[in-house]
Structure formats: C-alpha cells, structure tokens
CSV table of C-alpha atoms in Angstrom, one decimal:
chain,number,residue,atom,x,y,z
A,1,MET,CA,18.8,14.0,-16.1
A,2,SER,CA,18.1,10.7,-14.5
A,3,GLU,CA,19.9,9.3,-11.5
A,4,ARG,CA,21.5,5.8,-11.0
A,5,PRO,CA,18.8,3.3,-9.8
A,6,SER,CA,21.5,2.0,-7.4
A,7,ARG,CA,21.8,4.9,-5.6
A,8,LEU,CA,18.2,6.0,-5.7
A,9,PHE,CA,17.2,2.9,-3.9
A,10,ASP,CA,20.1,3.3,-1.3
A,11,GLU,CA,18.7,6.5,-0.4
A,12,PHE,CA,15.0,5.4,-0.3
A,13,ALA,CA,16.2,2.2,1.8
A,14,ALA,CA,18.0,4.5,4.3
A,15,ARG,CA,15.0,6.8,4.6
A,16,TYR,CA,12.5,4.2,5.0
A,17,ALA,CA,14.8,2.4,7.6
A,18,ARG,CA,15.0,5.5,9.5
A,19,GLY,CA,10.9,5.4,9.6
A,20,GLU,CA,10.6,8.1,7.1
A,21,GLN,CA,8.0,8.0,4.5
A,22,PRO,CA,9.7,8.6,1.4
A,23,ASP,CA,7.6,8.5,-1.8
A,24,ALA,CA,8.3,5.8,-4.2
A,25,LEU,CA,6.8,7.8,-7.3
A,26,GLU,CA,9.4,11.0,-6.6
A,27,TYR,CA,12.1,8.2,-6.7
A,28,LEU,CA,11.1,6.5,-9.9
A,29,GLU,CA,10.6,10.0,-11.5
A,30,ARG,CA,14.0,10.7,-10.6
A,31,ALA,CA,14.9,7.5,-12.0
A,32,GLY,CA,14.2,8.7,-15.8
A,33,ASP,CA,13.8,5.6,-18.1
A,34,GLN,CA,15.6,3.4,-15.6
A,35,ALA,CA,12.3,3.7,-13.6
A,36,ASP,CA,11.4,0.2,-14.5
A,37,GLU,CA,14.7,-1.3,-13.0
A,38,LEU,CA,14.4,0.7,-9.6
A,39,ALA,CA,10.7,-0.2,-9.6
A,40,GLY,CA,11.6,-4.0,-9.6
A,41,VAL,CA,14.1,-3.2,-6.7
A,42,LEU,CA,11.6,-1.4,-4.6
A,43,GLU,CA,8.9,-3.9,-4.9
A,44,VAL,CA,11.1,-6.8,-3.1
A,45,PHE,CA,12.3,-4.3,-0.7
A,46,LEU,CA,8.7,-3.3,0.1
A,47,ALA,CA,7.3,-6.4,0.3
A,48,ALA,CA,9.7,-8.9,1.4
A,49,GLY,CA,11.3,-6.8,4.2
A,50,GLY,CA,9.9,-6.5,7.8
A,51,THR,CA,7.5,-3.7,8.2
A,52,PRO,CA,7.8,-1.4,10.7
A,53,GLU,CA,6.4,-0.9,14.1
A,54,PRO,CA,3.4,1.0,13.2
A,55,SER,CA,3.8,4.9,14.3
A,56,GLU,CA,1.5,6.5,17.0
A,57,GLU,CA,0.2,8.6,14.2
A,58,ALA,CA,-0.8,5.6,12.1
A,59,THR,CA,-2.2,3.6,14.8
A,60,ARG,CA,-4.6,6.6,15.6
A,61,LEU,CA,-5.5,7.2,12.4
A,62,PHE,CA,-6.5,3.3,11.8
A,63,SER,CA,-8.2,3.0,15.1
A,64,ALA,CA,-10.8,5.6,14.2
A,65,TRP,CA,-10.7,4.3,10.6
A,66,VAL,CA,-11.4,0.7,11.6
A,67,GLU,CA,-13.6,2.0,14.4
A,68,SER,CA,-15.6,4.0,12.2
A,69,ALA,CA,-15.9,0.8,9.7
A,70,VAL,CA,-17.0,-1.9,12.3
A,71,GLY,CA,-17.3,-0.2,15.9
A,72,ARG,CA,-20.0,0.7,17.8
A,73,GLN,CA,-19.6,4.4,17.2
A,74,ARG,CA,-21.7,5.5,14.1
A,75,SER,CA,-19.4,8.5,13.0
A,76,ASN,CA,-16.9,9.2,10.4
A,77,PRO,CA,-13.2,9.0,11.3
A,78,LEU,CA,-12.6,12.3,11.6
A,79,ALA,CA,-15.4,12.6,13.8
A,80,ILE,CA,-14.3,9.6,16.1
A,81,LEU,CA,-11.1,11.3,15.9
A,82,ARG,CA,-12.6,14.8,17.1
A,83,LYS,CA,-14.1,13.3,19.9
A,84,ARG,CA,-11.3,11.3,21.3
A,85,SER,CA,-9.4,14.3,21.4
A,86,ARG,CA,-12.2,15.9,23.4
A,87,LEU,CA,-12.7,18.5,21.1
A,88,SER,CA,-16.0,20.1,19.5
A,89,GLN,CA,-16.9,21.3,15.8
A,90,LYS,CA,-17.2,24.7,17.4
A,91,SER,CA,-13.7,24.6,18.6
A,92,ILE,CA,-12.1,23.3,15.6
A,93,VAL,CA,-14.2,25.8,13.5
A,94,SER,CA,-12.6,28.4,15.7
A,95,SER,CA,-8.8,27.1,15.2
A,96,LEU,CA,-9.8,27.1,11.7
A,97,CYS,CA,-10.7,30.9,11.4
A,98,GLU,CA,-8.0,32.0,13.6
A,99,ARG,CA,-5.0,30.3,11.6
A,100,PHE,CA,-6.6,31.4,8.4
A,101,SER,CA,-7.4,34.8,9.4
A,102,PHE,CA,-11.2,34.5,8.0
A,103,GLU,CA,-13.2,37.3,8.8
A,104,PRO,CA,-16.2,36.8,11.2
A,105,SER,CA,-18.9,37.1,8.8
A,106,LYS,CA,-17.4,34.0,7.1
A,107,ARG,CA,-17.6,31.7,10.5
A,108,ARG,CA,-20.9,30.3,9.3
A,109,LYS,CA,-19.6,29.2,6.2
A,110,VAL,CA,-16.4,27.6,7.8
A,111,THR,CA,-18.8,25.7,10.1
A,112,HIS,CA,-20.8,24.1,7.1
A,113,TYR,CA,-17.8,23.3,5.5
A,114,TYR,CA,-16.0,21.7,8.3
A,115,ALA,CA,-19.3,19.7,8.7
A,116,GLU,CA,-18.8,18.4,5.1
A,117,LEU,CA,-15.4,17.5,5.7
A,118,GLU,CA,-16.1,15.4,8.6
A,119,ALA,CA,-19.2,13.7,6.9
A,120,GLY,CA,-17.0,13.0,3.7
A,121,LEU,CA,-18.7,15.2,2.0
A,122,LEU,CA,-15.7,16.6,0.1
A,123,GLU,CA,-13.5,15.6,-2.8
A,124,PRO,CA,-10.4,15.1,-0.9
A,125,ARG,CA,-8.1,16.0,-3.8
A,126,ARG,CA,-9.5,19.4,-3.9
A,127,ILE,CA,-8.5,20.4,-0.2
A,128,ASP,CA,-5.6,22.9,0.3
A,129,LYS,CA,-2.4,21.6,1.7
A,130,ARG,CA,-2.8,24.2,4.3
A,131,LEU,CA,-5.9,22.5,5.8
A,132,ILE,CA,-4.4,19.1,5.9
A,133,ASP,CA,-1.5,20.5,7.9
A,134,LEU,CA,-3.6,21.9,10.2
A,135,LEU,CA,-6.0,18.8,10.8
A,136,SER,CA,-2.6,16.9,11.0
A,137,GLU,CA,-1.5,19.3,13.8
A,138,ILE,CA,-4.8,19.1,15.7
A,139,PHE,CA,-5.6,15.4,15.7
A,140,LYS,CA,-1.6,14.3,15.7
A,141,ILE,CA,-2.3,12.0,12.4
A,142,ASN,CA,-1.3,12.1,8.9
A,143,ALA,CA,-4.5,13.7,7.5
A,144,ALA,CA,-3.4,13.3,3.8
A,145,ASP,CA,-3.5,9.7,4.7
A,146,LEU,CA,-7.0,9.8,6.5
A,147,LEU,CA,-8.1,11.7,3.0
A,148,THR,CA,-6.5,9.1,0.7
A,149,LEU,CA,-9.0,6.4,3.2
A,150,HIS,CA,-12.5,6.3,2.1
A,151,ASN,CA,-14.0,8.4,4.0
A,152,PRO,CA,-16.1,7.0,5.4
A,153,PRO,CA,-14.9,3.7,4.8
A,154,ALA,CA,-17.2,1.9,2.1
A,155,LEU,CA,-17.7,-0.9,4.8
A,156,ALA,CA,-19.6,1.9,6.9
A,157,GLU,CA,-21.3,3.9,4.1
A,158,THR,CA,-24.6,2.2,4.7
A,159,ARG,CA,-24.7,2.8,8.1
A,160,LEU,CA,-23.8,6.4,8.0
A,161,MET,CA,-26.0,7.3,5.1
A,162,GLN,CA,-28.8,8.3,7.3
A,163,SER,CA,-26.8,10.6,9.6
A,164,SER,CA,-24.7,12.3,7.2
A,165,PRO,CA,-25.5,15.8,6.1
A,166,THR,CA,-26.0,16.8,2.6
A,167,ARG,CA,-23.8,19.6,0.9
A,168,SER,CA,-25.4,23.1,1.6
A,169,LYS,CA,-26.0,26.1,-0.5
A,170,ILE,CA,-23.5,28.1,1.2
A,171,THR,CA,-20.7,25.6,0.4
A,172,SER,CA,-21.7,25.5,-3.3
A,173,ALA,CA,-20.1,28.4,-4.9
A,174,GLU,CA,-18.5,27.7,-8.5
A,175,PRO,CA,-14.8,28.6,-8.8
A,176,GLY,CA,-14.7,31.5,-10.6
A,177,SER,CA,-18.1,32.9,-9.5
A,178,PRO,CA,-18.6,36.3,-7.2
A,179,GLU,CA,-19.6,33.9,-4.4
A,180,TRP,CA,-16.3,32.2,-4.6
A,181,ASP,CA,-13.9,33.4,-1.6
A,182,ASP,CA,-10.9,32.3,0.6
A,183,VAL,CA,-13.0,29.8,2.6
A,184,ASP,CA,-14.1,28.0,-0.6
A,185,GLN,CA,-10.5,27.6,-1.7
A,186,LEU,CA,-9.2,26.2,1.4
A,187,PHE,CA,-11.8,23.5,1.3
A,188,ARG,CA,-12.3,23.1,-2.5
A,189,GLY,CA,-9.4,25.2,-4.0
A,190,ALA,CA,-6.5,22.9,-4.5
A,191,MET,CA,-5.6,21.5,-8.1
A,192,LEU,CA,-8.2,24.4,-9.7
B,1,MET,CA,30.0,-10.1,-3.3
B,2,LEU,CA,28.2,-6.5,-2.6
B,3,PRO,CA,28.6,-5.3,1.1
B,4,LEU,CA,26.2,-5.4,3.4
B,5,HIS,CA,24.5,-2.2,4.4
B,6,PRO,CA,23.5,-1.6,8.1
B,7,TYR,CA,19.5,-1.9,7.1
B,8,VAL,CA,19.5,-3.8,4.3
B,9,SER,CA,19.7,-7.9,4.5
B,10,ARG,CA,21.6,-9.9,2.5
B,11,ARG,CA,18.6,-11.4,0.8
B,12,GLU,CA,17.4,-7.8,-0.1
B,13,LEU,CA,20.7,-7.2,-1.4
B,14,LEU,CA,20.8,-10.3,-3.5
B,15,SER,CA,17.4,-9.7,-4.9
B,16,TYR,CA,18.7,-6.0,-5.8
B,17,GLU,CA,21.6,-7.8,-7.8
B,18,ALA,CA,19.1,-10.3,-9.0
B,19,VAL,CA,17.1,-7.4,-10.9
B,20,GLY,CA,19.9,-5.9,-12.7
B,21,CYS,CA,21.3,-3.4,-10.0
B,22,ARG,CA,25.1,-4.6,-10.0
B,23,GLU,CA,26.8,-1.5,-9.7
B,24,GLN,CA,28.3,-0.8,-6.3
B,25,SER,CA,27.0,2.3,-4.9
B,26,GLN,CA,29.8,4.8,-3.8
B,27,VAL,CA,27.5,6.7,-1.2
B,28,ALA,CA,28.8,6.3,2.3
B,29,LYS,CA,26.0,4.3,4.2
B,30,PRO,CA,24.8,6.2,7.2
B,31,ALA,CA,24.6,4.3,10.6
B,32,VAL,CA,21.1,4.5,11.4
B,33,HIS,CA,18.8,2.9,13.7
B,34,ASP,CA,16.8,0.3,11.6
B,35,HIS,CA,12.9,0.8,12.6
B,36,ARG,CA,11.9,-2.2,10.5
B,37,LEU,CA,11.6,-5.4,12.4
B,38,ASP,CA,13.4,-8.4,11.5
B,39,ARG,CA,11.0,-10.2,8.9
B,40,GLU,CA,10.2,-13.1,11.3
B,41,ALA,CA,9.5,-11.0,14.1
B,42,ALA,CA,7.0,-9.0,12.1
B,43,ASP,CA,5.3,-11.8,10.8
B,44,THR,CA,4.5,-13.2,14.1
B,45,ARG,CA,3.8,-9.9,15.3
B,46,ASP,CA,1.1,-9.7,12.5
B,47,GLN,CA,0.1,-13.0,13.4
B,48,LYS,CA,-0.6,-12.1,17.1
B,49,LEU,CA,-2.5,-8.9,16.1
B,50,ILE,CA,-4.9,-10.7,13.7
B,51,GLU,CA,-5.4,-13.5,16.8
B,52,ALA,CA,-6.0,-10.3,19.0
B,53,ARG,CA,-8.4,-8.9,16.0
B,54,ASP,CA,-6.1,-5.8,16.3
B,55,TYR,CA,-6.7,-4.8,12.9
B,56,ALA,CA,-6.5,-1.3,13.4
B,57,THR,CA,-2.7,-1.7,14.4
B,58,LEU,CA,-2.0,-4.5,12.1
B,59,LEU,CA,-3.1,-2.3,8.8
B,60,ALA,CA,-1.4,0.6,10.7
B,61,ALA,CA,1.9,-1.4,10.3
B,62,HIS,CA,1.3,-2.3,6.5
B,63,TRP,CA,-0.1,1.2,5.2
B,64,GLU,CA,3.5,2.3,4.3
B,65,PRO,CA,4.0,-0.7,2.2
B,66,ILE,CA,0.8,-0.6,0.5
B,67,LYS,CA,0.6,3.1,-0.4
B,68,GLN,CA,4.5,2.6,-2.1
B,69,LEU,CA,3.3,-0.8,-3.5
B,70,ALA,CA,0.5,0.9,-5.2
B,71,ARG,CA,2.5,4.2,-6.2
B,72,THR,CA,5.1,1.9,-8.0
B,73,GLY,CA,2.8,0.0,-9.4
B,74,ALA,CA,1.0,3.0,-10.9
B,75,ALA,CA,4.4,4.2,-12.0
B,76,ARG,CA,4.9,1.2,-13.7
B,77,ARG,CA,1.7,2.2,-15.7
B,78,ARG,CA,2.1,5.6,-16.2
B,79,ASP,CA,2.0,5.3,-20.0
B,80,SER,CA,-1.7,3.6,-20.1
B,81,LEU,CA,-3.3,5.4,-17.5
B,82,GLY,CA,-5.3,8.0,-19.9
B,83,GLY,CA,-4.8,11.0,-18.4
B,84,ARG,CA,-5.1,10.0,-14.7
B,85,SER,CA,-2.4,11.0,-12.5
B,86,PRO,CA,-0.2,8.0,-11.1
B,87,VAL,CA,-0.9,9.6,-7.8
B,88,GLU,CA,-4.8,9.3,-8.2
B,89,LEU,CA,-4.4,5.5,-9.4
B,90,ALA,CA,-2.5,4.7,-6.2
B,91,ASP,CA,-4.4,6.5,-3.8
B,92,GLU,CA,-7.3,4.5,-5.2
B,93,VAL,CA,-5.4,1.2,-5.0
B,94,ALA,CA,-4.0,1.7,-1.6
B,95,SER,CA,-7.6,2.9,-0.2
B,96,ARG,CA,-9.5,-0.3,-1.9
B,97,THR,CA,-6.5,-2.7,-0.7
B,98,ALA,CA,-6.9,-1.5,3.0
B,99,GLU,CA,-10.9,-1.6,2.6
B,100,HIS,CA,-10.8,-4.9,1.0
B,101,LEU,CA,-8.1,-6.3,3.8
B,102,LEU,CA,-10.0,-5.0,6.6
B,103,ARG,CA,-13.6,-6.3,5.2
B,104,GLU,CA,-11.9,-10.0,4.9
B,105,LEU,CA,-10.5,-9.8,8.4
B,106,THR,CA,-13.7,-8.8,9.8
B,107,ARG,CA,-15.3,-11.6,8.0
B,108,GLY,CA,-12.9,-13.8,9.9
B,109,ARG,CA,-10.7,-14.5,7.1
B,110,ARG,CA,-7.3,-16.2,8.3
B,111,TYR,CA,-4.5,-16.5,6.5
B,112,SER,CA,-1.7,-19.5,6.2
B,113,VAL,CA,0.8,-17.2,4.6
B,114,PRO,CA,2.5,-14.1,6.0
B,115,PHE,CA,0.3,-11.1,6.1
B,116,ARG,CA,2.9,-9.0,4.3
B,117,VAL,CA,2.2,-11.6,1.4
B,118,VAL,CA,-1.5,-11.2,1.4
B,119,VAL,CA,-0.8,-7.4,1.4
B,120,TYR,CA,1.6,-7.9,-1.5
B,121,LYS,CA,-0.9,-10.1,-3.5
B,122,ARG,CA,-3.9,-7.7,-2.6
B,123,VAL,CA,-2.0,-4.5,-4.0
B,124,GLY,CA,-1.3,-6.3,-7.3
B,125,TRP,CA,-4.8,-7.7,-7.7
B,126,THR,CA,-6.2,-4.5,-7.0
B,127,LEU,CA,-4.2,-2.8,-9.5
B,128,ALA,CA,-4.7,-5.4,-11.9
B,129,THR,CA,-8.7,-5.0,-11.5
B,130,ILE,CA,-8.8,-1.1,-12.0
B,131,MET,CA,-6.5,-1.3,-15.1
B,132,GLY,CA,-8.4,-4.5,-16.5
B,133,GLU,CA,-5.1,-6.6,-16.7
B,134,THR,CA,-4.0,-9.9,-15.7
B,135,PHE,CA,-2.4,-10.4,-12.8
B,136,ALA,CA,0.5,-12.8,-14.0
B,137,ASP,CA,3.7,-13.1,-11.7
B,138,PRO,CA,2.5,-14.3,-8.1
B,139,LEU,CA,5.2,-13.1,-6.2
B,140,PRO,CA,9.1,-11.1,-6.8
B,141,MET,CA,11.7,-13.2,-6.8
B,142,TYR,CA,13.1,-14.0,-3.2
B,143,PHE,CA,9.8,-13.1,-1.5
B,144,GLU,CA,10.3,-15.9,0.8
B,145,ASP,CA,13.0,-17.2,2.5
B,146,TRP,CA,14.9,-20.1,0.7
B,147,ARG,CA,16.6,-22.4,3.1
B,148,GLY,CA,19.1,-23.6,1.1
B,149,PRO,CA,22.4,-23.2,2.3
B,150,ASN,CA,23.5,-21.1,-0.8
B,151,PRO,CA,21.3,-18.2,-1.8
B,152,PHE,CA,22.9,-17.8,-5.3
B,153,VAL,CA,22.2,-21.8,-5.9
B,154,ALA,CA,18.6,-21.2,-5.0
B,155,PHE,CA,18.6,-17.9,-7.1
B,156,GLU,CA,20.1,-20.1,-10.4
B,157,GLN,CA,17.4,-22.8,-9.5
B,158,ASP,CA,14.7,-20.4,-9.1
B,159,TYR,CA,15.4,-18.6,-12.5
B,160,ASP,CA,15.4,-21.7,-14.1
B,161,MET,CA,12.2,-22.6,-13.0
B,162,LYS,CA,10.4,-19.2,-14.0
B,163,GLN,CA,11.8,-19.8,-17.7
B,164,LEU,CA,10.7,-23.1,-17.7
B,165,PHE,CA,6.7,-22.1,-16.5
B,166,ALA,CA,7.2,-19.3,-18.9
B,167,GLY,CA,5.3,-21.1,-21.9
B,168,LEU,CA,2.1,-22.2,-19.7
B,169,PRO,CA,-1.3,-20.5,-19.2
B,170,LEU,CA,-1.2,-17.9,-16.6
B,171,LYS,CA,-3.2,-19.7,-14.1
B,172,VAL,CA,-0.8,-22.5,-14.2
B,173,GLN,CA,1.9,-20.7,-14.2
B,174,ARG,CA,0.9,-18.9,-11.0
B,175,VAL,CA,-0.3,-22.1,-9.0
B,176,LEU,CA,3.3,-23.9,-10.5
B,177,SER,CA,5.1,-20.9,-9.3
B,178,LEU,CA,3.6,-21.0,-6.0
B,179,ARG,CA,4.4,-24.6,-5.5
B,180,HIS,CA,7.8,-25.0,-7.0
B,181,ARG,CA,9.3,-21.7,-6.8
B,182,LEU,CA,7.7,-20.7,-3.4
B,183,GLY,CA,7.3,-24.1,-1.8
B,184,LEU,CA,3.8,-23.7,-0.7
B,185,GLU,CA,1.4,-26.3,0.2
B,186,ILE,CA,-1.6,-27.4,-1.7
B,187,THR,CA,-4.1,-25.9,0.8
B,188,ASP,CA,-1.9,-22.7,1.1
B,189,ILE,CA,-2.2,-21.9,-2.8
B,190,ALA,CA,-5.9,-22.5,-2.9
B,191,GLU,CA,-6.6,-20.0,0.1
B,192,LEU,CA,-4.2,-17.6,-1.4
B,193,GLU,CA,-5.5,-18.1,-5.2
B,194,ASP,CA,-9.3,-18.3,-3.7
B,195,MET,CA,-9.6,-21.6,-5.2
B,196,SER,CA,-10.6,-25.3,-4.3
B,197,ARG,CA,-8.2,-27.6,-3.6
B,198,ASN,CA,-9.1,-29.8,-6.4
B,199,SER,CA,-8.7,-26.8,-8.9
B,200,VAL,CA,-5.3,-26.2,-7.8
B,201,ASP,CA,-4.4,-30.1,-8.3
B,202,GLN,CA,-6.4,-30.0,-11.7
B,203,ALA,CA,-3.8,-26.9,-12.4
B,204,LEU,CA,-0.6,-28.9,-11.3
B,205,TYR,CA,-1.7,-31.8,-13.1
B,206,ARG,CA,-2.1,-29.5,-16.4
B,207,GLY,CA,1.2,-28.0,-16.1
B,208,TYR,CA,3.0,-31.3,-15.4
B,209,LYS,CA,1.5,-32.9,-18.5
B,210,THR,CA,2.2,-29.6,-20.6
B,211,LEU,CA,5.9,-29.7,-19.3
B,212,ARG,CA,6.2,-33.7,-19.7
B,213,ASP,CA,4.7,-33.4,-23.5
B,214,THR,CA,7.0,-30.3,-24.3
B,215,TYR,CA,10.4,-31.9,-22.7
B,216,ARG,CA,9.7,-35.5,-23.6
B,217,HIS,CA,12.5,-35.5,-26.2
B,218,ARG,CA,13.6,-32.0,-25.8
B,219,PRO,CA,15.7,-31.6,-22.0
B,220,PRO,CA,15.3,-27.7,-21.3
B,221,THR,CA,18.6,-25.7,-21.9
C-alpha cells in the first residue's frame, strides 16, 4: 500500500536536514502511484534549498577523485586514498584476508584482485557489499560513492592508461565454474 | 497556510503546496539541527570555493543533491528504462554530471548563476541526453527567490506565464521562462543555455512575436 506523499516528504526532509543520506528512490517506491507527485516536491526541495556543508567523508573522497583527474599524482582515487592513509597494498590485502577468513593459499588471488580494484578494472556493481563496507571503514569514506563515480575519472583515463595493470588470469574465473571461489564472490559476485 | 517546519523554509513549503501536496501532515515535527546552510550562505560559499579552485569541496557539497536528483529523475522514467534499473541509470547520471562539472570548472568555466542552478540543469541535461529526450522545463517552479512582497501573488503570476508560454517551441519557451519567470539577464541566459547573446535575442523576439500574433485579438484568459 502506498504512503501519502506529504508524510514521505516530511520524513525525507527531516533526515536530509539531519545530515543523513535518505534515498529518494526508496521514498518514491513507497509513494506507489503517487510517486510523480512526490518526485516533483523532492526535486524542488533538493534543487532550491541550500546544500549541506560536505561531510569529512565526502570531502576526503572528492579530494582524491579530483586529484586523480587533474592533480600531480598519476594514480587512481583508491590508490591516492591508500597512500594518504599511509597504507600499503600488502596491509590492505592482509586486512581483507583476515576479515573474510580467506585461506593463506588465496592471498595471491586477493592481491591480484585488490590491484585490479585500485586500477578500476572491476565492475562496481559486482562488488560485494561486505567489501564496500570494509573499504569504507579503512579509508573513512563512503566507498559506494567512490564506485559510483568513474574510477578512474574519465578525465584521467588517458594519462593513467599506461600505468594500469590488465585483468589477470587468476581473477578471471567464470561464475559457476570449478575455479570460482569465495574470493571471486567477494570481488565479482554481487548481483549474480 | 501550512505551519513552518523547523527545517523547511517558507519557500519550500509554498512550493510543496504548489505542486499539489496540500494536505497538512499530522506527523510531529522533530526538533532537529538543520545541517543545510541558508541558501544565500551556501551560494556565497560555492562562489568562494570556485574562486579558490577548491573543486573537491564544491563537488563534495553538491554530491548528495546530484545523486538524489538523478534518482528522482530516473524514477520518473521507470517505465521507459528498457530493463535497466533506476539505480543503474541514476548512478550513471550522477557520475557523468560530476565529471562534466569538474571538466568545465578545470577548464576555467565560471557561472553567473548560483552553482546549485548549474547542478540542477546539468543533472537534467545528462538524464535527457542518456534517454534521448528534450529537456523542456528550464527550472522547477520557485527555483529562485522571488523578491515580491507576497509569494502567493508571485506564484499566481508565474503560473500564468507558464501557461502563456506553453504553446511555444521548446527552445523559445526555455528562453522566455528564464527571462521572465526567473528574471535572468540575457547574458546569463546565453551562458546557462550555451547560446550566443544574439541567439537569445532572436529567441525572445520570436517568442514575443508569436505571443503578439496569438493574442492580438484574443487576450489570454
């Protein structure tokens, strides 16, 4: 059963004002056949109101993203974030293996996958939410936003192209094949 | 008159009523701290960030509206997505919008309208481009502050104008709306619409002529 647009708008506006990130799609879904009416109100509210001060997370993320596109560092945003956090790829891989209890024999595969993730070679929508949450935790950003944004930014693609690794054979198992395992599932298994 | 929320401005409430949500909510309004800046303060902040070339903070501040506007637009087109999910379309729109804005800013593009206006327009254009549509309505009602003493009068006048322009070609409608509903200068319209000043003048001339011819013997109702 659909909910009244006025009530939904109140709820959305209150959450937005508190600095939360309410999802317009979720509210429009709840509005049912009155979704267009609510959409009109939300557009006015979002477009005409003062924008919030950006959160530290958002500023950190965009700082790396903009740097990747136009700055001096020839790196992808995730690599810039990692370097700014003074972390090595090795330490991130260790965190991943530990968090997801991967067998030591799979460490090499995780290393390859993480390098491909940093290089923007993985399909963002296939990345498991558990991995997105862990990246958010490590880098103190909203990693889902980083994956929504082009990674690397199209502006930087040309200059980063030469330094990017290509997909490895070790990370190319097909879903359902005998080679497909829990590591593949984490990096490429969402929405399958 | 609707009651004022602690977190929703009078202008927003008015627009809320204007689009048809007239019923008064019975939900108790929580006393919350409003994280949004006053509109004018936010516009000033944006201008300073552009001058300081701090595009990261600027885009970070506008990322949430970009995302949610893209999602709202995608949801409106739910029936014509051809198997694509609204989230997928919205993500592409948001991403391409951020890229486009960054590209413009880094090339030295400067805007004579508030950055939030540019953001709104860019999201609409990106959606329209991806969906192969024409972006008809330049700005939502009440986008800009009306300086008139009575916002209800301003609304009625604006509504009349929208009706008046409705039969004109889309491009002419856009230019006339920006000029007369939002009161933008011709140079501002040229910049916002990626047109030359001369093209704006011509669009206005064509619009005035059509309106004159249409209503010469029949005043608008």
